[in-house]
XYZ file of C-alpha atoms in Angstrom:
739
model
C -15.604 40.699 3.609
C -15.012 36.981 4.007
C -12.527 34.248 3.101
C -13.652 31.010 1.455
C -11.937 27.867 2.774
C -11.936 24.856 0.415
C -11.365 21.507 2.171
C -10.951 18.178 0.399
C -13.694 16.259 2.229
C -16.833 17.105 4.261
C -15.463 15.635 7.524
C -12.383 17.871 7.413
C -14.535 20.854 6.424
C -16.750 20.326 9.472
C -13.722 20.272 11.771
C -12.286 23.448 10.247
C -15.694 25.160 10.402
C -16.099 24.305 14.087
C -12.645 25.669 14.965
C -13.304 28.858 12.940
C -16.711 29.363 14.563
C -18.784 28.724 11.429
C -22.197 27.326 12.360
C -24.681 28.438 9.669
C -25.513 25.589 7.260
C -25.916 26.757 3.667
C -25.956 24.887 0.360
C -22.721 22.854 0.232
C -20.954 25.027 2.816
C -20.873 26.235 6.433
C -20.768 29.996 7.070
C -19.478 32.139 9.908
C -18.762 35.820 10.502
C -15.288 35.777 8.928
C -15.092 32.485 7.013
C -17.130 30.264 4.725
C -16.017 26.629 4.654
C -16.861 24.437 1.650
C -15.526 21.113 0.426
C -14.847 18.752 -2.416
C -15.690 15.073 -2.413
C -12.147 14.249 -3.397
C -11.847 15.435 -7.005
C -14.804 17.442 -8.351
C -13.062 18.313 -11.622
C -10.904 16.149 -13.863
C -9.265 16.150 -17.280
C -11.855 15.715 -20.035
C -12.193 12.328 -21.753
C -11.202 12.158 -25.444
C -14.804 12.535 -26.635
C -14.844 15.908 -24.858
C -12.553 17.178 -27.640
C -14.262 15.582 -30.649
C -17.363 13.322 -30.899
C -15.443 11.026 -33.273
C -13.353 9.825 -30.312
C -16.415 8.054 -28.889
C -15.463 5.190 -31.180
C -11.996 3.770 -30.838
C -10.133 3.838 -34.142
C -6.414 3.377 -34.670
C -6.481 6.043 -37.398
C -7.346 8.730 -34.799
C -4.246 8.030 -32.691
C -2.305 9.608 -31.147
C -4.660 12.141 -29.558
C -2.544 15.155 -28.559
C -4.640 18.080 -27.256
C -2.734 21.353 -27.324
C -4.757 22.651 -24.391
C -6.300 20.167 -21.978
C -9.959 20.702 -21.180
C -11.496 20.238 -17.774
C -14.829 18.607 -17.063
C -16.963 18.380 -13.956
C -17.287 14.848 -12.604
C -20.937 14.003 -13.229
C -21.543 12.255 -9.893
C -20.322 15.267 -7.902
C -21.692 18.056 -10.113
C -24.083 19.292 -7.403
C -21.256 19.943 -4.941
C -19.112 21.579 -7.636
C -21.913 24.033 -8.416
C -22.239 24.806 -4.687
C -18.480 25.479 -4.401
C -18.498 27.609 -7.555
C -21.352 29.719 -6.183
C -19.360 30.421 -3.018
C -16.214 31.272 -5.019
C -18.057 33.968 -6.966
C -19.846 35.544 -4.004
C -19.212 39.285 -3.956
C -18.409 39.262 -0.235
C -15.658 36.651 -0.678
C -12.355 38.477 -1.121
C -9.861 35.602 -0.857
C -9.658 31.814 -1.167
C -7.858 29.573 1.339
C -6.872 26.170 -0.062
C -7.245 23.636 2.773
C -7.107 20.403 0.783
C -4.638 17.674 1.752
C -1.105 19.020 1.933
C 0.569 17.342 -1.027
C 0.795 17.244 -4.818
C -2.572 15.540 -5.312
C -4.323 17.729 -2.733
C -3.038 20.813 -4.538
C -4.469 19.450 -7.783
C -7.922 18.869 -6.230
C -8.322 22.533 -5.263
C -6.613 24.138 -8.240
C -8.722 22.258 -10.796
C -11.893 23.467 -9.067
C -10.616 27.052 -9.055
C -9.453 26.836 -12.668
C -12.744 25.394 -13.910
C -14.648 28.073 -11.972
C -12.456 30.831 -13.512
C -11.421 32.098 -10.087
C -9.116 35.125 -10.098
C -9.244 35.976 -6.382
C -6.127 35.994 -4.123
C -5.093 32.570 -2.806
C -3.646 31.427 0.498
C -2.615 27.914 1.546
C -3.306 25.989 4.772
C -0.587 23.338 5.146
C -1.170 20.965 8.092
C -0.461 17.291 8.840
C -3.321 16.559 11.227
C -6.860 17.843 11.693
C -6.931 18.341 15.454
C -8.245 21.663 16.740
C -4.732 22.753 17.728
C -3.249 21.899 14.310
C -6.032 23.812 12.540
C -5.616 26.891 14.766
C -1.841 26.842 14.331
C -2.219 26.402 10.568
C -4.574 29.372 10.190
C -2.216 31.553 12.176
C 0.532 30.636 9.698
C -1.151 30.676 6.262
C 1.179 30.623 3.239
C 0.810 32.655 0.019
C -0.882 30.586 -2.696
C 1.781 31.687 -5.166
C 4.380 29.623 -3.254
C 2.575 26.435 -4.333
C 2.121 27.177 -8.040
C 5.173 25.076 -9.027
C 3.665 22.172 -7.062
C 0.436 22.585 -9.024
C 2.405 22.666 -12.286
C 4.069 19.367 -11.342
C 0.688 17.848 -10.453
C -0.834 18.963 -13.773
C 2.142 17.641 -15.732
C 1.780 14.252 -14.033
C -1.964 14.138 -14.791
C -1.609 15.273 -18.416
C 1.334 12.941 -19.083
C -0.577 9.951 -17.701
C -3.549 10.950 -19.907
C -1.418 11.163 -23.058
C 0.523 7.958 -22.483
C -2.120 5.818 -20.749
C -5.165 6.639 -22.874
C -3.328 6.599 -26.207
C -1.482 3.343 -25.479
C -4.613 1.677 -24.069
C -6.681 2.606 -27.134
C -3.898 1.519 -29.503
C -3.506 -1.900 -27.840
C -7.269 -2.440 -27.690
C -7.779 -1.543 -31.367
C -4.709 -3.432 -32.569
C -5.558 -6.738 -30.872
C -9.362 -6.453 -30.555
C -9.108 -7.189 -26.837
C -9.783 -5.293 -23.625
C -6.211 -4.260 -22.829
C -4.995 -1.347 -20.754
C -1.558 -0.147 -19.708
C 0.163 2.678 -17.881
C 3.553 3.786 -16.617
C 2.891 2.375 -13.103
C 0.573 -0.601 -13.524
C 2.535 -2.177 -16.395
C 5.969 -2.146 -14.633
C 4.195 -3.584 -11.578
C 2.975 -6.488 -13.695
C 6.480 -6.859 -15.161
C 7.982 -7.193 -11.672
C 5.529 -9.983 -10.822
C 6.311 -11.670 -14.161
C 10.033 -11.538 -13.392
C 9.469 -13.106 -9.957
C 7.310 -15.877 -11.477
C 10.048 -16.571 -14.041
C 12.660 -16.801 -11.261
C 10.473 -19.317 -9.434
C 9.892 -21.353 -12.618
C 13.574 -21.525 -13.469
C 14.709 -22.262 -9.932
C 16.285 -25.687 -9.382
C 16.519 -26.715 -5.693
C 20.009 -27.687 -4.616
C 20.594 -29.875 -1.540
C 23.038 -28.636 1.087
C 24.491 -30.254 4.188
C 25.983 -29.335 7.532
C 27.074 -30.858 10.845
C 25.450 -30.443 14.234
C 27.191 -31.340 17.486
C 25.425 -31.775 20.833
C 27.457 -31.811 24.008
C 27.016 -30.676 27.602
C 23.516 -29.327 26.966
C 24.781 -27.107 24.135
C 24.000 -27.402 20.411
C 26.874 -26.374 18.149
C 26.992 -25.805 14.397
C 29.986 -26.651 12.206
C 31.595 -23.697 10.446
C 34.104 -23.973 7.610
C 37.277 -22.191 8.708
C 38.033 -20.830 5.219
C 34.609 -19.828 3.857
C 32.995 -19.214 7.294
C 29.926 -20.995 5.917
C 27.981 -23.563 7.924
C 26.706 -25.299 4.794
C 28.287 -27.345 2.053
C 26.886 -28.720 -1.192
C 29.372 -31.607 -0.966
C 27.597 -34.419 0.892
C 30.563 -36.776 0.667
C 32.777 -34.211 2.393
C 30.333 -33.824 5.271
C 29.949 -37.592 5.751
C 33.732 -37.967 5.670
C 34.163 -35.216 8.279
C 31.618 -36.811 10.624
C 33.428 -40.144 10.323
C 36.810 -38.525 11.059
C 35.528 -36.425 13.969
C 33.664 -39.186 15.821
C 35.278 -39.780 19.192
C 37.373 -36.635 18.850
C 38.078 -34.345 21.762
C 35.866 -31.223 21.973
C 37.782 -28.285 23.466
C 36.382 -24.786 24.074
C 38.808 -22.413 22.347
C 36.909 -19.152 22.866
C 33.961 -17.747 24.793
C 33.282 -14.247 23.545
C 30.842 -11.848 25.209
C 29.987 -8.673 23.310
C 27.574 -6.008 24.629
C 25.261 -4.770 21.893
C 22.335 -2.423 21.497
C 19.633 -1.844 18.871
C 17.445 1.194 18.312
C 13.702 0.896 17.872
C 12.443 0.490 14.291
C 11.627 3.827 12.677
C 8.146 5.345 12.798
C 5.537 4.352 10.221
C 5.003 5.808 6.807
C 1.910 4.570 4.957
C 3.648 1.825 2.967
C 5.375 0.345 6.025
C 2.062 0.394 7.897
C 0.295 -1.298 4.962
C 2.997 -3.980 4.911
C 2.649 -4.729 8.627
C -1.159 -4.750 8.470
C -0.997 -7.169 5.538
C 1.417 -9.510 7.327
C -0.446 -9.471 10.648
C -4.098 -9.102 9.697
C -4.150 -9.885 5.956
C -5.573 -6.406 5.282
C -5.208 -5.209 1.710
C -3.320 -1.969 1.093
C -6.644 -0.298 0.269
C -8.288 -1.534 3.493
C -5.429 -0.209 5.617
C -5.554 3.185 3.908
C -9.327 3.402 4.419
C -8.969 2.540 8.129
C -6.196 5.123 8.471
C -8.389 7.754 6.809
C -11.107 7.141 9.413
C -8.595 7.396 12.259
C -7.295 10.645 10.731
C -10.557 12.298 9.643
C -13.255 10.941 11.960
C -11.451 10.022 15.186
C -8.627 12.564 14.641
C -6.252 10.412 16.707
C -3.569 9.876 14.029
C -1.746 12.295 11.739
C -1.993 12.494 7.941
C -1.776 8.953 6.512
C -0.473 9.550 2.966
C 3.118 10.161 3.969
C 6.327 8.668 2.628
C 8.515 9.735 5.561
C 9.435 7.702 8.639
C 10.911 10.722 10.440
C 9.613 13.763 12.313
C 10.618 17.372 11.760
C 12.097 19.291 14.700
C 8.995 21.488 15.114
C 7.005 18.410 16.207
C 9.316 17.579 19.127
C 7.762 20.114 21.578
C 4.363 18.442 21.044
C 5.489 14.896 21.908
C 4.555 15.077 25.616
C 1.075 16.297 24.727
C 0.663 13.409 22.294
C 1.798 10.955 24.971
C -0.839 12.286 27.359
C -3.519 11.946 24.675
C -2.807 8.260 24.023
C -2.218 7.401 27.696
C -5.312 5.198 27.902
C -6.126 1.481 28.167
C -3.160 -0.769 27.348
C -0.901 2.252 26.777
C -1.481 3.995 30.109
C 1.545 2.550 31.924
C 3.789 2.625 28.853
C 3.028 6.275 28.063
C 2.954 7.269 31.743
C 6.594 6.283 32.231
C 7.616 8.499 29.318
C 5.514 11.503 30.372
C 7.474 11.774 33.622
C 10.889 11.412 31.967
C 13.007 13.747 29.886
C 12.858 13.058 26.166
C 16.053 12.152 24.259
C 18.174 15.268 23.600
C 18.924 14.206 19.997
C 16.181 11.805 18.909
C 17.282 9.476 16.083
C 13.816 9.724 14.511
C 13.984 13.517 14.025
C 15.529 14.657 10.733
C 14.215 17.684 8.819
C 16.068 16.646 5.658
C 14.048 13.420 5.484
C 10.639 15.084 5.795
C 9.182 16.574 2.615
C 5.418 17.238 2.619
C 4.489 15.235 5.726
C 6.192 13.660 8.705
C 5.745 10.053 9.866
C 2.397 8.776 11.144
C 2.081 9.378 14.894
C -0.736 9.989 17.407
C -2.267 13.464 17.568
C -2.944 15.546 20.681
C -6.609 14.489 20.496
C -7.893 12.512 23.515
C -8.491 8.872 22.539
C -11.680 6.906 23.147
C -10.867 3.317 22.265
C -14.447 2.191 22.864
C -15.571 4.288 19.881
C -13.314 2.374 17.473
C -14.050 -0.758 15.488
C -11.814 -3.816 15.876
C -10.035 -2.901 12.626
C -9.438 0.672 13.790
C -8.110 -0.547 17.153
C -5.625 -2.827 15.412
C -4.189 -0.135 13.149
C -4.158 2.410 15.966
C -2.322 -0.094 18.161
C 0.398 -0.613 15.549
C 1.001 3.137 15.260
C 0.889 3.909 18.996
C 3.245 1.109 20.000
C 5.723 2.168 17.318
C 5.457 5.787 18.565
C 6.064 4.696 22.170
C 8.948 2.420 21.129
C 11.040 5.206 19.558
C 10.779 7.221 22.790
C 12.148 4.390 24.937
C 15.915 3.798 25.265
C 17.735 1.255 23.044
C 17.336 -2.479 23.615
C 20.598 -3.726 25.130
C 21.814 -7.288 25.263
C 24.962 -9.362 25.556
C 25.799 -11.645 22.665
C 27.714 -14.761 23.703
C 29.615 -16.800 21.114
C 31.336 -20.053 22.071
C 33.811 -21.633 19.638
C 34.716 -25.290 20.067
C 37.368 -27.266 18.205
C 36.783 -30.929 17.423
C 39.617 -32.621 15.569
C 40.720 -29.484 13.778
C 37.189 -28.358 12.791
C 35.406 -25.377 14.333
C 31.921 -25.543 15.867
C 30.055 -22.473 17.085
C 27.115 -21.809 19.440
C 25.467 -18.403 19.837
C 23.161 -16.965 22.442
C 21.965 -13.650 23.845
C 21.128 -12.296 27.259
C 18.922 -9.226 27.616
C 20.424 -6.569 29.868
C 18.008 -3.648 29.287
C 14.658 -4.301 27.621
C 14.450 -0.686 26.440
C 12.087 -0.022 23.521
C 10.858 -3.627 23.483
C 8.908 -2.674 26.614
C 6.389 -1.051 24.244
C 5.615 -4.474 22.793
C 5.167 -6.343 26.063
C 1.665 -7.517 26.855
C 0.330 -6.814 30.323
C -2.400 -9.295 31.225
C -4.087 -6.618 33.330
C -4.544 -4.268 30.396
C -7.296 -4.564 27.868
C -6.769 -5.835 24.362
C -4.858 -8.729 22.808
C -1.153 -8.997 22.155
C -0.669 -7.101 18.937
C 1.709 -7.585 16.047
C 5.427 -7.037 16.281
C 7.397 -6.786 13.052
C 10.095 -9.362 12.267
C 13.103 -7.313 13.329
C 11.471 -6.814 16.740
C 10.877 -10.525 17.246
C 14.477 -11.515 16.512
C 15.731 -11.171 20.061
C 18.109 -14.132 19.778
C 18.259 -17.501 21.469
C 18.873 -18.161 25.138
C 22.468 -18.519 26.293
C 21.668 -21.854 27.928
C 24.873 -23.487 29.137
C 27.196 -21.085 27.278
C 27.774 -18.828 30.276
C 29.083 -21.769 32.342
C 31.876 -22.601 29.876
C 35.451 -21.341 29.948
C 38.302 -21.469 27.459
C 40.107 -24.808 27.700
C 37.047 -26.707 28.994
C 36.427 -30.096 27.415
C 32.897 -31.086 26.419
C 31.897 -34.653 27.156
C 29.528 -36.970 25.250
C 29.724 -35.244 21.870
C 27.078 -36.512 19.409
C 27.564 -35.580 15.747
C 24.821 -35.642 13.116
C 24.416 -34.453 9.547
C 21.868 -31.741 8.827
C 20.436 -31.230 5.367
C 18.137 -28.912 3.502
C 17.413 -27.538 0.060
C 17.828 -24.070 -1.350
C 14.462 -22.338 -1.728
C 13.140 -20.274 -4.633
C 12.024 -16.656 -4.140
C 8.563 -16.494 -2.594
C 5.639 -15.358 -4.781
C 4.536 -11.786 -4.174
C 1.838 -11.027 -1.626
C 0.439 -7.547 -0.974
C 3.092 -6.753 1.637
C 6.056 -7.748 -0.537
C 4.519 -6.210 -3.674
C 4.204 -2.890 -1.850
C 7.895 -3.171 -0.909
C 8.865 -3.863 -4.531
C 6.775 -0.928 -5.785
C 8.329 1.344 -3.171
C 11.865 0.302 -4.129
C 11.891 -1.205 -7.649
C 15.616 -0.581 -8.256
C 16.272 -4.353 -8.294
C 13.993 -4.619 -11.342
C 15.693 -1.866 -13.314
C 17.626 -3.171 -16.307
C 19.553 0.015 -17.099
C 21.584 0.010 -13.881
C 21.339 3.820 -13.867
C 22.294 4.834 -10.309
C 20.791 8.334 -10.592
C 17.437 6.886 -11.662
C 17.569 4.261 -8.912
C 18.299 6.996 -6.368
C 15.417 9.124 -7.657
C 13.015 6.176 -7.474
C 14.124 5.597 -3.894
C 13.710 9.249 -2.935
C 10.354 9.759 -4.697
C 8.751 6.575 -3.400
C 9.202 4.224 -6.358
C 6.297 3.178 -8.572
C 3.179 5.162 -7.772
C 2.932 7.133 -4.548
C 1.936 6.227 -1.020
C -1.495 7.622 -1.918
C -1.983 5.668 -5.168
C -0.348 2.236 -4.732
C -3.363 0.727 -3.007
C -5.664 1.862 -5.848
C -3.227 0.569 -8.484
C -3.180 -2.908 -6.923
C -6.986 -2.907 -6.635
C -7.284 -1.856 -10.301
C -5.014 -4.697 -11.420
C -7.324 -7.118 -9.622
C -10.540 -5.509 -10.922
C -9.305 -5.595 -14.530
C -8.405 -9.280 -14.110
C -4.688 -8.853 -14.613
C -3.931 -10.263 -11.154
C -5.446 -13.099 -9.158
C -4.947 -14.366 -5.615
C -4.158 -17.907 -4.519
C -4.348 -17.791 -0.764
C -2.255 -14.733 0.126
C -0.023 -15.040 -2.936
C -0.477 -12.892 -6.048
C -0.115 -14.239 -9.586
C -0.489 -12.896 -13.113
C -3.486 -14.007 -15.132
C -3.109 -15.257 -18.701
C -4.425 -11.880 -19.835
C -1.599 -10.073 -17.999
C 1.072 -12.374 -19.425
C -0.148 -11.747 -22.964
C -0.404 -7.997 -22.318
C 3.249 -7.859 -21.244
C 4.220 -9.470 -24.530
C 2.336 -6.844 -26.527
C 3.014 -3.605 -24.670
C 6.042 -1.485 -25.703
C 9.131 -2.392 -23.684
C 9.539 1.154 -22.350
C 6.193 0.942 -20.551
C 7.278 -2.236 -18.764
C 10.291 -0.600 -17.119
C 10.424 1.362 -13.824
C 12.921 3.715 -15.486
C 10.054 5.603 -17.147
C 8.615 6.600 -13.766
C 12.106 7.463 -12.505
C 12.666 9.775 -15.470
C 9.281 11.468 -14.988
C 9.699 11.896 -11.241
C 13.146 13.450 -11.658
C 11.609 16.033 -13.965
C 8.463 16.551 -11.870
C 10.644 17.293 -8.849
C 12.472 19.898 -10.907
C 9.144 21.438 -11.971
C 7.940 21.539 -8.332
C 11.161 23.338 -7.408
C 10.787 25.763 -10.325
C 13.967 24.632 -12.105
C 12.294 23.002 -15.130
C 9.691 24.477 -17.466
C 6.308 22.774 -17.599
C 6.196 23.512 -21.357
C 9.475 21.684 -22.056
C 8.321 18.601 -20.131
C 4.972 18.383 -21.935
C 6.612 18.789 -25.364
C 8.750 15.735 -24.582
C 5.682 13.759 -23.450
C 3.752 14.576 -26.656
C 6.668 13.400 -28.765
C 7.038 10.249 -26.660
C 3.301 9.438 -26.951
C 3.553 9.543 -30.750
C 6.534 7.183 -30.688
C 4.649 4.727 -28.472
C 1.663 4.586 -30.841
C 3.940 4.001 -33.830
C 5.568 1.100 -31.983
C 2.195 -0.484 -31.126
C 0.932 -0.072 -34.701
C 3.984 -1.917 -36.000
C 3.655 -4.756 -33.453
C 3.352 -8.304 -34.793
C 1.923 -10.101 -31.746
C -1.570 -11.519 -31.195
C -4.013 -11.889 -28.305
C -6.149 -14.937 -27.597
C -8.846 -15.380 -24.926
C -7.945 -18.696 -23.288
C -10.628 -18.360 -20.628
C -13.695 -18.450 -22.911
C -16.579 -20.605 -21.682
C -19.401 -22.135 -23.676
C -21.932 -20.086 -21.709
C -23.485 -17.221 -23.693
C -24.129 -13.705 -22.421
C -27.899 -13.243 -21.816
C -27.650 -9.642 -23.093
C -25.612 -9.839 -26.301
C -25.141 -13.541 -26.948
C -21.330 -13.486 -26.967
C -19.431 -16.181 -25.077
C -18.595 -15.338 -21.461
C -15.102 -15.253 -19.973
C -14.344 -17.040 -16.686
C -12.251 -14.642 -14.603
C -10.895 -14.608 -11.066
C -11.154 -11.375 -9.134
C -9.516 -10.660 -5.819
C -12.201 -12.382 -3.764
C -14.527 -13.882 -6.375
C -14.799 -15.981 -9.503
C -17.014 -14.436 -12.188
C -18.394 -14.882 -15.673
C -17.844 -11.658 -17.618
C -18.982 -10.703 -21.092
C -16.029 -10.317 -23.441
C -17.730 -7.202 -24.857
C -16.933 -4.368 -22.440
C -19.627 -2.307 -24.106
C -22.125 -4.876 -22.828
C -20.743 -4.965 -19.277
C -22.635 -8.113 -18.177
C -21.157 -10.161 -15.360
C -22.348 -12.707 -12.856
C -20.691 -14.091 -9.743
C -19.930 -17.801 -9.743
C -18.438 -17.893 -6.260
C -17.260 -15.371 -3.697
C -15.047 -15.675 -0.631
C -17.287 -14.833 2.315
C -16.575 -13.914 5.918
C -18.460 -17.020 7.071
C -16.163 -19.511 8.799
C -16.216 -23.256 8.247
C -17.434 -25.110 11.389
C -14.857 -27.865 10.693
C -11.557 -26.071 9.909
C -12.606 -22.452 10.672
C -11.327 -21.090 7.347
C -13.355 -18.666 5.229
C -15.874 -20.424 2.984
C -16.908 -19.644 -0.594
C -20.520 -18.774 -1.344
C -21.712 -20.283 -4.627
C -24.934 -20.285 -6.635
C -27.949 -17.972 -6.725
C -31.022 -17.306 -4.634
C -32.229 -20.129 -2.380
C -29.797 -22.529 -4.044
C -26.791 -20.686 -2.622
C -24.338 -22.909 -0.809
C -21.218 -22.394 1.293
C -18.262 -24.548 0.253
C -14.965 -24.952 2.117
C -11.635 -26.218 0.785
C -11.654 -28.921 3.455
C -14.716 -30.452 1.773
C -17.446 -29.111 4.066
C -20.623 -27.936 2.282
C -23.586 -26.129 3.780
C -26.688 -24.593 2.252
C -27.233 -20.914 2.964
C -30.497 -21.706 4.756
C -28.752 -24.310 6.931
C -25.962 -21.836 7.682
C -28.494 -19.218 8.751
C -30.234 -21.709 11.040
C -26.938 -22.827 12.565
C -25.837 -19.252 13.273
C -29.246 -18.482 14.744
C -28.927 -21.398 17.166
C -25.378 -20.480 18.100
C -26.595 -16.962 18.862
C -23.271 -15.388 17.973
C -21.182 -14.199 15.080
C -23.018 -13.511 11.856
C -26.683 -12.630 12.334
C -29.428 -13.010 9.744
C -29.268 -9.263 9.305
C -25.520 -9.511 8.636
C -26.037 -12.234 6.034
C -28.822 -10.277 4.292
C -26.662 -7.157 4.277
C -23.814 -9.181 2.771
C -26.089 -10.670 0.081
C -27.547 -7.264 -0.811
C -24.056 -5.839 -1.137
C -23.112 -8.740 -3.386
C -26.142 -8.094 -5.638
C -25.270 -4.401 -5.825
C -21.644 -5.151 -6.732
C -22.735 -7.679 -9.334
C -24.964 -5.063 -10.970
C -22.169 -2.522 -11.273
C -20.051 -2.599 -14.445
C -16.351 -3.232 -14.019
C -14.203 -0.131 -14.529
C -17.016 2.249 -15.468
C -14.789 4.759 -17.274
C -13.217 2.150 -19.511
C -16.560 0.407 -20.033
C -18.080 3.639 -21.354
C -15.071 4.290 -23.535
C -15.183 0.789 -25.018
C -18.926 0.889 -25.640
C -18.440 1.896 -29.273
C -16.163 -1.004 -30.200
C -17.509 -3.891 -32.242
C -16.316 -7.140 -30.709
C -15.973 -10.524 -32.369
C -16.042 -13.952 -30.779
C -12.593 -15.488 -30.458
């Protein structure tokens, strides 16, 4: 008899099969003497769409809402039906006596496998493989320590509750808003509060009034000192007249050193990466989107097997990982890391590492290198960059603290205090991991802000003693203006989604704590997709790196029920889902509450008195249906889109390309169609596509003709695909009117 192993993706299945000695290729699986390994393609089964319950739901009518199925139906995802049938066939083989779930170790991974098994009516015994990396060693260790499937049933219940609740609230509210206002509107418990946070930031910026402030700078004896108010301890004042008066009074005054204070200090390395922190750093350093970073991480995890599981929300390691650290150091001891890792391999590790805490690791520990030998030459530039961030952070936490001496000199001039600060490094410690050795390969990679703040040089401070007089004092007024909050970019938006407590209006500390503990709005696995969806549905647009709401999003926020705009809804759900996962709350009780809540939401939308107006209509008509087209800005393109989602027509007006301007070297936009296509840069440079191709051919570097053709073919393919296929199909039955 055999055991069937169900992995989440083909690449992981191949690795498991190789370790288990399975070599025979069969339909949708790999077979061995003891095991058969099959796989999903992510989700193969999902909750049925409304029309799966009743054909009348194909058309969107307010009278049919709310839709509240007593029992949720499952449907096979059409695009992956072939693989589902292959998995089902293996499940029901007579020689298969047990099933081993080997999907990603987490709530969503549990859902992937359980939905397949439920749809296939599987009643065979279940076991669970729970591992954080897909190296050969991790797989072998995991199979020698399989868990009973029953232990993870509460986790599956929590996953199903989350999926069903999002279906009830999201689909009902989206249909109600769309029918009520005859516009293509969608909402959800995560995407709508995310929009609300951006709206709040934009309002803060709009209402902000800059206020000038002033200070005093003194230069003497090669030292620059800053005035500090003795009472408030502030170095700034909004009273200009006071500052000017002080400068006048202090001119020619005696400058006496009253204190030179030296304080030894130390700082620990920044904690290891979780996915969100890594996405933030990659956005700041390389302008990678959250989705791009996750995709690169997936390749490093699944294909190269050099990093551990990416979808983690922990920045700590569990104690069982500590014995493997030396092996991981040896594995990444290559190229620019050879010397850095080599020093650590020959030293004893910290007895009580600050980055090890079992209580702060739930499903997965922080992202670190695996024990797999690294071949940097096999990685793309993007993969090298992300790998470098992770490895240097891993090396940093193993080095001793950074130690320095902080020197503060206080000078008195005519009764007013002036201060100068400086630092002197005593032990470089963990910052060694971020030094660049010119002999090693690779560029100097990114160092996060807290690493860079090493302090200013001590300059002449060390030469001064208490009672010294400073000669040739020159006083000057400094001035500046208070600045508004910065607009969101992907890095700061991820931070706000991870910790949205500042945007909670209730002030409920328990909810704020739960949001902090459960990862805020969305999960580490879903935030990237949520941001991408907000761009693809034209609720967000980019201006440079900054993110702004579109007119459509602003109107949507005025129409959606207030409850759906608040992070508290997610906090409430997550508190209950955690209880379900722990077995302390009934799934039935939770779903009864959600059904009642969905009905209340629909009643509120039906009674709404707002209106929606397309303010981005153009005079250009859709070639398919004749309705006027909307001018919309996507993440990297400007498009004309038919207002009728059932039609689905769209055409690209311009798209940000990877081609660089020969004048200012910024990315250029590609506009037009066919041979008339032209590159346009913000600096004013214009260049026909044909001229660009000739120029690149002569330069003999960078983008080749093949690259350009590949890019253009991809653009045509993207332009032919409807936006948001699922919603487009659902909206196909609506009759739209010109606004």
